[in-house]
PDB file of C-alpha atoms and ligand atoms in Angstrom:
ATOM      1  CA  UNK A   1     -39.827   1.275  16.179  1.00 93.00           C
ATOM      2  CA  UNK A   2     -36.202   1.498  17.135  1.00 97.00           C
ATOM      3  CA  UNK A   3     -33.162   1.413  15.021  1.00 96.00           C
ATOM      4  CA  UNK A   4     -29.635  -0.206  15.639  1.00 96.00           C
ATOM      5  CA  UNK A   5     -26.497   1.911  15.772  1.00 97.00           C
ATOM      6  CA  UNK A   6     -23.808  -0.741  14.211  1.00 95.00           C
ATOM      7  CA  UNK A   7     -20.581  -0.231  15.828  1.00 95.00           C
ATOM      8  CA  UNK A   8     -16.863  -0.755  14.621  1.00 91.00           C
ATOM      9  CA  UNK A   9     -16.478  -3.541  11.642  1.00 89.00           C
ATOM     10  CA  UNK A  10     -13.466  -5.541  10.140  1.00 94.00           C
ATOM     11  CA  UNK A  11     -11.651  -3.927   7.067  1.00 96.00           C
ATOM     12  CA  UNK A  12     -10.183  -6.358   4.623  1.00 98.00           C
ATOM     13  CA  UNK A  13      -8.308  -4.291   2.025  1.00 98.00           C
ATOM     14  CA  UNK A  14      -8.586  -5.571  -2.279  1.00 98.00           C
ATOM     15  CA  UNK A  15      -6.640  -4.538  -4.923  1.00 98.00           C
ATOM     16  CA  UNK A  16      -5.145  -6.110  -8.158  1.00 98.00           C
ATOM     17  CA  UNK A  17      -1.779  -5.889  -8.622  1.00 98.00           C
ATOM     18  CA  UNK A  18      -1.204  -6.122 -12.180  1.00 98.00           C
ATOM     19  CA  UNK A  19       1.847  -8.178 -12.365  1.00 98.00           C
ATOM     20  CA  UNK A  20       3.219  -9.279 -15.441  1.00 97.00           C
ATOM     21  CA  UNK A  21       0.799 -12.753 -16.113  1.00 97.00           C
ATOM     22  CA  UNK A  22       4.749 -13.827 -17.749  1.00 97.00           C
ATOM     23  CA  UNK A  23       6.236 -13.567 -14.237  1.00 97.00           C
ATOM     24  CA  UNK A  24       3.024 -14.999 -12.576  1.00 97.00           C
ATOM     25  CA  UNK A  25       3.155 -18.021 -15.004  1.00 97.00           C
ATOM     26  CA  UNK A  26       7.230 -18.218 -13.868  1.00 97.00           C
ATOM     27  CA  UNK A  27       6.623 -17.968 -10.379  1.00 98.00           C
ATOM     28  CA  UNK A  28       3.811 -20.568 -10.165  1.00 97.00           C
ATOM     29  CA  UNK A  29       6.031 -22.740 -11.599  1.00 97.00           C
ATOM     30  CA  UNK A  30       8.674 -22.396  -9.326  1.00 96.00           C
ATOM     31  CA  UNK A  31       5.916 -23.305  -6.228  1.00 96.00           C
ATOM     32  CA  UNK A  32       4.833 -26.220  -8.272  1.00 95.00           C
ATOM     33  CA  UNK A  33       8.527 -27.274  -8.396  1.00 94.00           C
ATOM     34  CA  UNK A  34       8.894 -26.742  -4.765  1.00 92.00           C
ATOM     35  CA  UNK A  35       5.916 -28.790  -3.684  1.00 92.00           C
ATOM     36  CA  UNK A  36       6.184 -31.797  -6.595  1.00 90.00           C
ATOM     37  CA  UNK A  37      10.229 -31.632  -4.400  1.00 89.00           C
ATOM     38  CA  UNK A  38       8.217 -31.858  -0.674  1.00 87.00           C
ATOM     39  CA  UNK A  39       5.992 -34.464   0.697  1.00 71.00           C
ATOM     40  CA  UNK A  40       2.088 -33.881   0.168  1.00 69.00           C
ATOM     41  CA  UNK A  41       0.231 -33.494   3.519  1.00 63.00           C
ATOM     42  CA  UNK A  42      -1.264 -36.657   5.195  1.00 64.00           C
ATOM     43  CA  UNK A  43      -4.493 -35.018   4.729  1.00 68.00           C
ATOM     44  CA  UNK A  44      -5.682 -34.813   1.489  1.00 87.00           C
ATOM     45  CA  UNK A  45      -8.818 -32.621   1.914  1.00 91.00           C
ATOM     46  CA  UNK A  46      -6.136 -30.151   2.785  1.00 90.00           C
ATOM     47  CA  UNK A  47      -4.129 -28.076   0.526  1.00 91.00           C
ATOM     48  CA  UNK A  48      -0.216 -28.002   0.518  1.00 90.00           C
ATOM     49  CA  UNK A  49       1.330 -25.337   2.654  1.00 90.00           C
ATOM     50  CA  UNK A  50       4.666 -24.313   1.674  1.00 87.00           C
ATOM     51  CA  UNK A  51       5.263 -23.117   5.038  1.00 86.00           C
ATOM     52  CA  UNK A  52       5.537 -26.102   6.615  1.00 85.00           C
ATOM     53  CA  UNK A  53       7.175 -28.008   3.799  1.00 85.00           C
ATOM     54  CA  UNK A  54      10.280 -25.407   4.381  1.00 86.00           C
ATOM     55  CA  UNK A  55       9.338 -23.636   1.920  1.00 90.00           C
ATOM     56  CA  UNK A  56       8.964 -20.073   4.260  1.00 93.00           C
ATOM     57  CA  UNK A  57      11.386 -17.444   3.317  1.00 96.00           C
ATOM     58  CA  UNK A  58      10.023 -16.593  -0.880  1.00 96.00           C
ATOM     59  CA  UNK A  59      11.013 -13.206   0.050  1.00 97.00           C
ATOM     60  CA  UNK A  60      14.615 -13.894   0.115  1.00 96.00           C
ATOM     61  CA  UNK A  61      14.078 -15.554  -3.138  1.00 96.00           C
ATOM     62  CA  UNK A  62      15.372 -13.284  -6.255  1.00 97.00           C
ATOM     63  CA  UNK A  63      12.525 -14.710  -8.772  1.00 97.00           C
ATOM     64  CA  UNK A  64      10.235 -12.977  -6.244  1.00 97.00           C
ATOM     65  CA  UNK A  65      11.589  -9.793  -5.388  1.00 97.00           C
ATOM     66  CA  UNK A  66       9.623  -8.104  -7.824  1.00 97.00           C
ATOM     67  CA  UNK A  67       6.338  -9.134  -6.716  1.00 98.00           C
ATOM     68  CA  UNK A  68       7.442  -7.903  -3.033  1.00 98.00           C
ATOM     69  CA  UNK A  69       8.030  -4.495  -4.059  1.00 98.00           C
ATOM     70  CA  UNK A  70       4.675  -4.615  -5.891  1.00 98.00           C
ATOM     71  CA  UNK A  71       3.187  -5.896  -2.049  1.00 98.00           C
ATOM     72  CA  UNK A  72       5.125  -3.890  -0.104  1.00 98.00           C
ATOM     73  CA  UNK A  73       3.806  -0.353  -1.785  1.00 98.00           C
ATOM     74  CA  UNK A  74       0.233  -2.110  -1.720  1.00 98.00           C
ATOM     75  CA  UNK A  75       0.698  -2.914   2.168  1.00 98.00           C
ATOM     76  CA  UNK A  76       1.711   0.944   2.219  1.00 98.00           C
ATOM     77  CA  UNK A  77      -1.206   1.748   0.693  1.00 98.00           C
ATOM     78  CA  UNK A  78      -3.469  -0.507   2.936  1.00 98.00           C
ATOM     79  CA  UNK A  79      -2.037   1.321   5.830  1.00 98.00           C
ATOM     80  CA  UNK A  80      -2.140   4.646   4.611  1.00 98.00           C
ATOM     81  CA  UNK A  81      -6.033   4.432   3.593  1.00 98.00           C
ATOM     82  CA  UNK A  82      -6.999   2.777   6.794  1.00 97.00           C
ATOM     83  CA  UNK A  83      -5.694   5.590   8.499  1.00 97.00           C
ATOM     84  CA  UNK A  84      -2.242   5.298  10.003  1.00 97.00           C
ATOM     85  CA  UNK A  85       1.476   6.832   8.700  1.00 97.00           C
ATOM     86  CA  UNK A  86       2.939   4.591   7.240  1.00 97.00           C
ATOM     87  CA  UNK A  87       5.738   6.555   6.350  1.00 97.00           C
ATOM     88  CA  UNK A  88       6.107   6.316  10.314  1.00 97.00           C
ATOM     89  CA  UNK A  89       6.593   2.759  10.114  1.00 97.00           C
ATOM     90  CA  UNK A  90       9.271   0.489   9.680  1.00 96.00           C
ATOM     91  CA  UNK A  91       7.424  -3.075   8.344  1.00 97.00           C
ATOM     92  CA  UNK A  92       9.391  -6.485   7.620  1.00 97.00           C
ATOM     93  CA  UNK A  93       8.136  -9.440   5.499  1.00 97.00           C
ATOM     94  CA  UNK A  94       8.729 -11.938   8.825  1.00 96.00           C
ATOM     95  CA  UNK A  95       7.733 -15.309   6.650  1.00 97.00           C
ATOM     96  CA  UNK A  96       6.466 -15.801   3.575  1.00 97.00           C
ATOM     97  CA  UNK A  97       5.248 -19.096   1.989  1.00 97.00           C
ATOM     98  CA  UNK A  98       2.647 -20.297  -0.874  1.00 96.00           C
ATOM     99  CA  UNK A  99      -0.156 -22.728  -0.856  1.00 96.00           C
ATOM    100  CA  UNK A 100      -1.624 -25.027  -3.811  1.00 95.00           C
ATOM    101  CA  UNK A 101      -5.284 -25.910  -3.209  1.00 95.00           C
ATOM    102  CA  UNK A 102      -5.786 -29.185  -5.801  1.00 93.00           C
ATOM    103  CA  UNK A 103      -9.156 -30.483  -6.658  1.00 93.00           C
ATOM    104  CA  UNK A 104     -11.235 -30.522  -3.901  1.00 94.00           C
ATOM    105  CA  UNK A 105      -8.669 -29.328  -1.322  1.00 93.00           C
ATOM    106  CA  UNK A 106      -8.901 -26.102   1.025  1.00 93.00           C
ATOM    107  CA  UNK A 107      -7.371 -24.260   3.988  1.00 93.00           C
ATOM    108  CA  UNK A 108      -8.623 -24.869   7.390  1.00 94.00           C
ATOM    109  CA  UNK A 109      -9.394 -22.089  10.021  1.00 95.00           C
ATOM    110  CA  UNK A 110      -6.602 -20.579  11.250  1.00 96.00           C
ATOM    111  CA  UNK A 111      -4.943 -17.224  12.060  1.00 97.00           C
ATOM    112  CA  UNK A 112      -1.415 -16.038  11.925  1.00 96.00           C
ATOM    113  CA  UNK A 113      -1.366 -14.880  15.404  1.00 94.00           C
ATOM    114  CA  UNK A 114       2.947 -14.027  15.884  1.00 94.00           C
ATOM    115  CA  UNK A 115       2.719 -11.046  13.407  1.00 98.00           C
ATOM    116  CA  UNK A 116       0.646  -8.071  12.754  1.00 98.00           C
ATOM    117  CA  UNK A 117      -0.598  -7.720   9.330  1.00 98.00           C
ATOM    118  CA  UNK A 118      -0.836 -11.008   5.961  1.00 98.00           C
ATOM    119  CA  UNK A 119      -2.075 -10.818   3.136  1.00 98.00           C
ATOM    120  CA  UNK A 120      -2.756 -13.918   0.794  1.00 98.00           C
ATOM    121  CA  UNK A 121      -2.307 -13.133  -3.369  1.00 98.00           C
ATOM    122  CA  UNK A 122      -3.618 -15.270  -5.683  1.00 98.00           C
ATOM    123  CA  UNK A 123      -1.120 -16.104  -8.545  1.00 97.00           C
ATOM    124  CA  UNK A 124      -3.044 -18.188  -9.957  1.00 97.00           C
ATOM    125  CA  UNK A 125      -6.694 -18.159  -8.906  1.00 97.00           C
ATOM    126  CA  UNK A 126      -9.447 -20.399 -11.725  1.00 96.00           C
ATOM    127  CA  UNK A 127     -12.869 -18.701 -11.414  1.00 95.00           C
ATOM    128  CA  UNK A 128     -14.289 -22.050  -9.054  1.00 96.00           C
ATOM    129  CA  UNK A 129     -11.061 -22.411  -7.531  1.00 95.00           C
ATOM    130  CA  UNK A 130     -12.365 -21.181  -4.129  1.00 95.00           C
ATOM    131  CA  UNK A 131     -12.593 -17.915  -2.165  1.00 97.00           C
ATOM    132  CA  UNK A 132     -11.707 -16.968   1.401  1.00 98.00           C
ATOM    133  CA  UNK A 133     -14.064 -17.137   4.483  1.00 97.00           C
ATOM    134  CA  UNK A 134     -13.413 -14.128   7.174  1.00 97.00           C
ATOM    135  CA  UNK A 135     -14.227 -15.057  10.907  1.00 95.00           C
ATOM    136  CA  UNK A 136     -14.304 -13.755  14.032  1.00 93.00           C
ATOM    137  CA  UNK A 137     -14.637 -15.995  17.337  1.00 88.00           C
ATOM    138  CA  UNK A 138     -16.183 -13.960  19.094  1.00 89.00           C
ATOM    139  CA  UNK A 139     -19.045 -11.769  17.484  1.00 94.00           C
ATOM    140  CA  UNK A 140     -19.654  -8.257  19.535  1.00 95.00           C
ATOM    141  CA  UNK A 141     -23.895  -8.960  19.278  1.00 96.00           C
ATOM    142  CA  UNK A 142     -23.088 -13.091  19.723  1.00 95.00           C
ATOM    143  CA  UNK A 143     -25.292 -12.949  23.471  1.00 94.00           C
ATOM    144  CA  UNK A 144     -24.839 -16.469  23.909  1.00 94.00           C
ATOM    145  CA  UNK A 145     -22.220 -18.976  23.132  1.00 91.00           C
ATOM    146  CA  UNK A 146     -22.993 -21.149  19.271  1.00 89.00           C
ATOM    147  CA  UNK A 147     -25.635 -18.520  18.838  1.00 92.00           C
ATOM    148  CA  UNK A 148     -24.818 -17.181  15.142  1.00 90.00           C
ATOM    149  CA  UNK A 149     -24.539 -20.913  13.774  1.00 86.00           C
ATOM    150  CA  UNK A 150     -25.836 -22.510  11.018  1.00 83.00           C
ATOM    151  CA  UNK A 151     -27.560 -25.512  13.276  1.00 88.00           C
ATOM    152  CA  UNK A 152     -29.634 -22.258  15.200  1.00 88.00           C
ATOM    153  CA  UNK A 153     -30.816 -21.085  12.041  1.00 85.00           C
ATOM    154  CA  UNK A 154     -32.005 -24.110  11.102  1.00 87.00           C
ATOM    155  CA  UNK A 155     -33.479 -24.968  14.624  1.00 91.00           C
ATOM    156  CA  UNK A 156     -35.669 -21.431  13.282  1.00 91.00           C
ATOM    157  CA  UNK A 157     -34.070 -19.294  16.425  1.00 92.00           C
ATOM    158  CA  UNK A 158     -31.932 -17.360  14.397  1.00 91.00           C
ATOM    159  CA  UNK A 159     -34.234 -15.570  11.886  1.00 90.00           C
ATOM    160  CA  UNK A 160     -32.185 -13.177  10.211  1.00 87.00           C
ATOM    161  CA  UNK A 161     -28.662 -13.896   9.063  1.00 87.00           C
ATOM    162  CA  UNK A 162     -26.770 -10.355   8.068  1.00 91.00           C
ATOM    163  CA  UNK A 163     -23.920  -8.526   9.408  1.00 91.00           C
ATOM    164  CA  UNK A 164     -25.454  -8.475  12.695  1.00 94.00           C
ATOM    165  CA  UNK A 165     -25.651 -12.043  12.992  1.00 94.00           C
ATOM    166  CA  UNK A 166     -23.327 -13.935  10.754  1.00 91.00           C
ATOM    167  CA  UNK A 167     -19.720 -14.487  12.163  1.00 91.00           C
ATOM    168  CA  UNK A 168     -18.323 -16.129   9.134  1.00 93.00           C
ATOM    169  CA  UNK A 169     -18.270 -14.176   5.762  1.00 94.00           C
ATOM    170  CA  UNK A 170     -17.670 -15.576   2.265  1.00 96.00           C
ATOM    171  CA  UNK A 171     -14.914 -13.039  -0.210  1.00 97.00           C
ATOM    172  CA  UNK A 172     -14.439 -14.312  -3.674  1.00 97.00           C
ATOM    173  CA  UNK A 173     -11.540 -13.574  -4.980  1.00 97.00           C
ATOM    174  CA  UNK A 174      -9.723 -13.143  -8.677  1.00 97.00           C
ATOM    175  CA  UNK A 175      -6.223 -14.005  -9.927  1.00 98.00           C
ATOM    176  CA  UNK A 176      -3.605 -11.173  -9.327  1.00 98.00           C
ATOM    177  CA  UNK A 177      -5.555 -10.285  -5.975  1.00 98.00           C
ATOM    178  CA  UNK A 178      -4.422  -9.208  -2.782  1.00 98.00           C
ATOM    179  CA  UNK A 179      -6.076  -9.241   0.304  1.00 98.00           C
ATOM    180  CA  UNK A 180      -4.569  -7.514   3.354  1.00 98.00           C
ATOM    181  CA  UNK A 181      -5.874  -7.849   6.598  1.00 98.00           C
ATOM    182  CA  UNK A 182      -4.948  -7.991  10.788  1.00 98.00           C
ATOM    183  CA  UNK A 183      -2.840 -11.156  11.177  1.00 98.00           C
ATOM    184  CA  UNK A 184      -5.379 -11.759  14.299  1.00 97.00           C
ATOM    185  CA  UNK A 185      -8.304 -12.677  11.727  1.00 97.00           C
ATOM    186  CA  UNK A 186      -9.276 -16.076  11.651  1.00 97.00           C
ATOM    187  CA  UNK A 187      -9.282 -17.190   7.631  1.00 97.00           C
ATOM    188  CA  UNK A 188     -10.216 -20.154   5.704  1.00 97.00           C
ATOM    189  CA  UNK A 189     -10.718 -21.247   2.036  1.00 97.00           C
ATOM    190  CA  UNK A 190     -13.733 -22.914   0.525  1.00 97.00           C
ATOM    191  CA  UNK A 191     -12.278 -25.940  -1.440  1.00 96.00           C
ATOM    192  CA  UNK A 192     -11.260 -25.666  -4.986  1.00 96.00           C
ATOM    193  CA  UNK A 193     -14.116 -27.385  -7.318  1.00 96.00           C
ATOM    194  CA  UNK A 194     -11.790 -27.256 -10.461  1.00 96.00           C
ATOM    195  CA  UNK A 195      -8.637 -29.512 -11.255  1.00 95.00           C
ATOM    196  CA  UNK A 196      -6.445 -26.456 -11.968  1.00 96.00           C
ATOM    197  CA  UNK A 197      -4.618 -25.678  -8.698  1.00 96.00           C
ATOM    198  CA  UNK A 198      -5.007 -22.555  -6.713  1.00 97.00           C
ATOM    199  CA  UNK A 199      -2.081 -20.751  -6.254  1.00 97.00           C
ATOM    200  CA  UNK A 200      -1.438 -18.374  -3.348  1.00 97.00           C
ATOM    201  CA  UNK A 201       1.302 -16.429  -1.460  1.00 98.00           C
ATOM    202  CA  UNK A 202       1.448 -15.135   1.970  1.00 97.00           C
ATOM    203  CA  UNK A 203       3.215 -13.515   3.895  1.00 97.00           C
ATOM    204  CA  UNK A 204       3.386 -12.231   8.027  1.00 98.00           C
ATOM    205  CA  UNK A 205       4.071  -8.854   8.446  1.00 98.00           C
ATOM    206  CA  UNK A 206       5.318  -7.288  11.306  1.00 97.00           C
ATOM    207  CA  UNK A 207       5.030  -2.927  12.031  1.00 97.00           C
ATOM    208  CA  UNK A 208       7.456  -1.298  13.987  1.00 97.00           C
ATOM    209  CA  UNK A 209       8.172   2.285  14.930  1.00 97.00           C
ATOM    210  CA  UNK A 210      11.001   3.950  12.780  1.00 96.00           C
ATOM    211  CA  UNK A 211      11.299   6.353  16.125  1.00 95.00           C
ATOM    212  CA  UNK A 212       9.727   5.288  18.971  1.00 94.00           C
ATOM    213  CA  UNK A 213      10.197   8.463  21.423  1.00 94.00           C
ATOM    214  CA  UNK A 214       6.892   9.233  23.104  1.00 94.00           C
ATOM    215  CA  UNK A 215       5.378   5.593  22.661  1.00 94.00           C
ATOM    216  CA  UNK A 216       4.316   3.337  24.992  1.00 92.00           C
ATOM    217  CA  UNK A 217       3.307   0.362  22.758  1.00 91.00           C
ATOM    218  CA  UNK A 218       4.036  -1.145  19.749  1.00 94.00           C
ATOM    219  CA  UNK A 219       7.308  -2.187  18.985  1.00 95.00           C
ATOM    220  CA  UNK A 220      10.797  -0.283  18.332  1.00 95.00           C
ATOM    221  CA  UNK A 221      12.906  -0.638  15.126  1.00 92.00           C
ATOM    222  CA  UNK A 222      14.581  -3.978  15.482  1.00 92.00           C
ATOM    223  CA  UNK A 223      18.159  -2.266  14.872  1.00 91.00           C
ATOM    224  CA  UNK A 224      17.978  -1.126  18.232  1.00 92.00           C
ATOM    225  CA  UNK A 225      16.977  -4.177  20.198  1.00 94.00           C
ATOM    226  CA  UNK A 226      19.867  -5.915  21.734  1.00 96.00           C
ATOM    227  CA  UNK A 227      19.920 -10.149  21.391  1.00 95.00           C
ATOM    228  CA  UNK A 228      21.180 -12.072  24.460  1.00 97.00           C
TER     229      UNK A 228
HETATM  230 FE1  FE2 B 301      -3.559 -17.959   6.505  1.00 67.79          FE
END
């Protein structure tokens, strides 16, 4: 009887922040403001996106700045235990923009693919208000194209559904949670089954070098680009 050797794995990093529930309660307000203020999407099975309501720079926002410095040394801390210097890095909040998931509403499958590293926090988060579904499009052991899909597993082909065969994974999630991860992951929600909203914030991060002598790739501190 052989064994498998399972090789290299995506690392989505958890931690609760502990912000003040006072601030959290003044915050979510504020989004609620901003999206009762912008037109609900056409599509009501999905949830409101602040980002594309113009609602994509809460960093530069001073009832948020608090919460970033709480991310930012979290995002340090992401890096830091997954290996790299952060210290090493220079890293810029590029956009940042909340979502409210109403009854019965959720986040289609998508990635942020312009940036390097988001996270999504959940300022307000009710206990069936819907977790996060981690993808990847193209599974390393997926030997043949719509293999790992529900329809093969019920078509009795696909006999056991683990790790090595599922490329779709379910995180649930609590209020005052982050979760980092590659901006490159492909991300959904599961719809909210409550009427209290679900409350998120994202943001796109981007890495560079502080001093990039010796490097070949990634990219320099932005102070020394030159715009044309
Ligand atoms: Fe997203």
């Amino acid at each position: 009887m052989g064994k498998f050797i399972d090789l290299f794995s995506l690392s989505v990093y958890r931690e609760s922040l502990g912000i003040d529930p006072e601030l959290r309660k003044s915050l979510s307000s504020i989004i609620l403001d901003n999206e009762a203020r912008t037109p609900a999407a056409a599509d009501q099975e999905s949830a409101w996106l602040g980002d594309t309501a113009g609602h994509e720079f809460l960093f530069q926002e001073d009832a948020f700045e608090p919460l970033f410095d709480v991310i930012g040394v979290s995002v340090r801390r992401y890096l830091n235990e997954l290996g790299l210097d952060a210290d090493r890095l220079q890293l810029y909040f590029q956009r940042s923009w909340a979502t409210v998931s109403r009854a019965g509403q959720r986040i289609f499958e998508h990635a942020h693919v312009q940036s390097h590293l988001s996270f999504a926090y959940y300022l307000q988060k009710p206990a069936d208000g819907g977790g996060i579904y981690f993808s990847v499009a193209e599974h390393p052991n997926e030997l043949a194209p719509e293999l790992f899909t529900s329809t093969k597993e019920g078509l009795g082909i696909l006999t056991a559904t683990n790790d090595r065969t599922i490329n779709r994974k379910y995180v649930e999630t609590v209020e005052d949670e982050i979760l980092i991860f590659p901006s490159k992951t492909l991300h959904s929600t599961a719809p909210n089954m409550t009427d209290q909203p679900r409350i998120s914030i994202s943001a796109d991060i981007v890495l560079a070098l502080k001093d990039s002598r010796g490097h070949e790739t990634l990219m320099p501190a932005i102070e020394h680009w030159r715009p044309f």
